Coordinates of C-alpha atoms in Angstrom, one line a residue:
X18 CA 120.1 180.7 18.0
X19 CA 120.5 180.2 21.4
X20 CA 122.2 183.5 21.8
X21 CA 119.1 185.5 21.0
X22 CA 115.6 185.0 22.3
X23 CA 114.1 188.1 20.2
X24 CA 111.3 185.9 18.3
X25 CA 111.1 187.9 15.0
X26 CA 114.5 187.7 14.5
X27 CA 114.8 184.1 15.0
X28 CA 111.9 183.4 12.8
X29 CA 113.2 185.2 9.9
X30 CA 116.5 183.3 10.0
X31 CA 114.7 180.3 10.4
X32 CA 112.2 181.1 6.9
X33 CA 115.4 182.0 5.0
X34 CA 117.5 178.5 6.6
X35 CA 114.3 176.3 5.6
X36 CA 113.9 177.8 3.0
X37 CA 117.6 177.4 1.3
X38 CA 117.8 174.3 2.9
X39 CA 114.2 172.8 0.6
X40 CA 115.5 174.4 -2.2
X41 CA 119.1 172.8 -1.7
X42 CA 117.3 169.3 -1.3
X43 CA 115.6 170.1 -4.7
X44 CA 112.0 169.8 -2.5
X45 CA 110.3 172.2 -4.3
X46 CA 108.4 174.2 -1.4
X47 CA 106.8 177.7 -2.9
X48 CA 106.2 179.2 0.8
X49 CA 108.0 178.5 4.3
X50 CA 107.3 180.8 6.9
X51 CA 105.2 181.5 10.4
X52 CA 102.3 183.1 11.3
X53 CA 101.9 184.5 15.3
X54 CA 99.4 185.0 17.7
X55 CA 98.3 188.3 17.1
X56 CA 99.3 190.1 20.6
X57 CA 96.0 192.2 21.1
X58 CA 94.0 189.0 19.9
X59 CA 95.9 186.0 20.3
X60 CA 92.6 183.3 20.8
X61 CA 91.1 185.2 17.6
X62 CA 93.6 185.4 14.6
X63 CA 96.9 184.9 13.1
X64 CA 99.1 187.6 11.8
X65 CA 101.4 187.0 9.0
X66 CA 105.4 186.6 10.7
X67 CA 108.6 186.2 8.6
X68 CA 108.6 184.0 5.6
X69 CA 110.2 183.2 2.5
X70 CA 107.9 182.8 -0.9
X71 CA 105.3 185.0 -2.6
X72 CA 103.3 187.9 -0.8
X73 CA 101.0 185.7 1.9
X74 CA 97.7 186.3 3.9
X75 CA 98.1 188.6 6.3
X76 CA 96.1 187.3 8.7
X77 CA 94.2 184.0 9.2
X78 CA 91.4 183.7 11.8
X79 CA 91.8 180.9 14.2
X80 CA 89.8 177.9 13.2
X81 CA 90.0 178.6 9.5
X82 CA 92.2 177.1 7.0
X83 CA 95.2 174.8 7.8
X84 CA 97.1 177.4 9.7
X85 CA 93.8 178.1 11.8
X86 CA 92.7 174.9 12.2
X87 CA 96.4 173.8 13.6
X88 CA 96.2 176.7 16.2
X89 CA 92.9 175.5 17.2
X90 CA 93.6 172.0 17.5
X91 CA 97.3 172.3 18.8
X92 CA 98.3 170.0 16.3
X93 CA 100.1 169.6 13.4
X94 CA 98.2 169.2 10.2
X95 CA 99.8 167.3 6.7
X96 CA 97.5 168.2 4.1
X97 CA 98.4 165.5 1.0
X98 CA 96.3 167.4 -1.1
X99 CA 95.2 171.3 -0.2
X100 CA 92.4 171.0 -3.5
X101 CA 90.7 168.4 -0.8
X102 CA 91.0 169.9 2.4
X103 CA 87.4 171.7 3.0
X104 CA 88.1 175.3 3.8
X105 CA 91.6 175.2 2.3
X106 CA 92.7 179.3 2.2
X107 CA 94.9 179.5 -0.7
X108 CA 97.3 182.2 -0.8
X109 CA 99.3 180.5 -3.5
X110 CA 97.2 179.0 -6.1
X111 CA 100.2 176.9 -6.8
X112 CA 99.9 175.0 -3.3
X113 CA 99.3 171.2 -4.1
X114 CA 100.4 170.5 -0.4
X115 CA 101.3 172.2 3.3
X116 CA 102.3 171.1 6.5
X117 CA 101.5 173.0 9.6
X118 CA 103.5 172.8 12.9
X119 CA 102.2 174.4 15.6
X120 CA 104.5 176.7 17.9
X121 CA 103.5 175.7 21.8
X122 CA 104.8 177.7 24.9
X123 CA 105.4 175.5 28.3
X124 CA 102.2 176.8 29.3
X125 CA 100.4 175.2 26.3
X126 CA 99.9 178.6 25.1
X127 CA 100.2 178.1 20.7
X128 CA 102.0 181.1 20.2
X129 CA 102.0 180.7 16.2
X130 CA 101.8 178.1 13.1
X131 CA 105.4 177.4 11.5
X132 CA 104.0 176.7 7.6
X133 CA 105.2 174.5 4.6
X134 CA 103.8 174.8 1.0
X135 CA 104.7 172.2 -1.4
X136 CA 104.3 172.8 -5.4
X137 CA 104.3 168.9 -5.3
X138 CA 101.4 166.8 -4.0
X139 CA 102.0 164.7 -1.2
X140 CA 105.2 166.9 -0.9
X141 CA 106.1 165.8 2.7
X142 CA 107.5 162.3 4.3
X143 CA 107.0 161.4 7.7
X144 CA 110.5 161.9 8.6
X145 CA 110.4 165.5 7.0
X146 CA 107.5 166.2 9.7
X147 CA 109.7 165.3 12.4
X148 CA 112.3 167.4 11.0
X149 CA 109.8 170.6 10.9
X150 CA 108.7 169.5 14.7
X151 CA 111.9 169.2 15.9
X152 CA 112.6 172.6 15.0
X153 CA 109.7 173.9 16.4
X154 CA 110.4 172.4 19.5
X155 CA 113.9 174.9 19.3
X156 CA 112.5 177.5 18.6
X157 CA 110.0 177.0 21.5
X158 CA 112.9 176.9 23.6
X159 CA 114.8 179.5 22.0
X160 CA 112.3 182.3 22.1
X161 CA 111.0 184.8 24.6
X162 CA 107.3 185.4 23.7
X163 CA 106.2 188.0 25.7
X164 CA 108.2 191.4 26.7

C-alpha cells in the first residue's frame, strides 16, 4: 500500500482484504467497507466509498446513524446490538452488530468512517477493534486526501 496514495484505490483493496480475511476467520461480517467525506460537503454528509456486501446507503448525514454519529464524535463506535442503538440506519436488515472506525487526517480532519457489519450479535472482541484501528491508522498514513 505504501506505493500508492490514490485513496479509492486503497480503500477498495482494503474492503475486498477485510473482507476475505472475516470470511477466512469464519467471522461472519455481511458488509465491510468505507464511507468519505463528501468533497463539496465534507462537515454535512457521508458518501458511500468502496465496500464489499450487499448494495449500501449511499449517503449518511453526519450525526446520524453509527457511521454519522462516529464522524461527529471522532470516535469509534461498537454497537453490541444495532436493534438498540436509537437511530440505528439499517441498510442490511440482517445487521445484528457494526463497528465504526473513524478515518482521521493529521489535521484532525475525519475524512471518512471505515464500517463492519456483523450477522452475529456482539460480533466484535476488543482485540478485533484494535485490529480495524490499526489499519485505519495505515491507511491514514497511506493516503493523499486531497488533490
Amino acid at each position: 500500500m505504501s506505493s500508492q496514495t490514490f485513496w479509492p484505490t486503497n480503500l477498495a483493496n482494503c474492503a475486498s482484504l477485510l473482507w476475505h480475511a472475516f470470511k477466512a476467520l469464519e467471522m461472519r461480517v455481511n458488509w465491510c467497507g468505507f464511507y468519505v467525506a463528501d468533497p463539496n460537503e465534507p462537515f454535512d454528509r457521508l458518501l458511500l466509498g468502496p465496500f464489499m456486501g450487499k448494495v449500501a446507503c449511499q449517503d449518511i448525514r453526519i450525526g446520524r446513524g453509527v457511521c454519522g454519529t462516529a464522524m461527529k464524535d471522532k470516535k469509534i463506535k461498537v454497537v453490541l446490538d444495532v436493534n438498540k442503538w436509537e437511530g440505528h440506519i439499517a441498510c442490511d436488515g440482517e445487521t445484528l452488530s457494526e463497528v465504526v472506525v473513524p478515518l482521521i487526517d493529521d489535521d484532525g480532519v475525519v475524512q471518512g468512517v471505515l464500517d463492519i457489519d456483523s450477522l452475529r450479535l456482539n460480533g466484535f472482541t476488543s482485540e478485533d477493534v484494535s485490529f480495524l484501528e490499526s489499519i485505519a491508522a495505515l491507511i491514514m498514513k497511506y493516503c493523499r486526501w486531497r488533490f
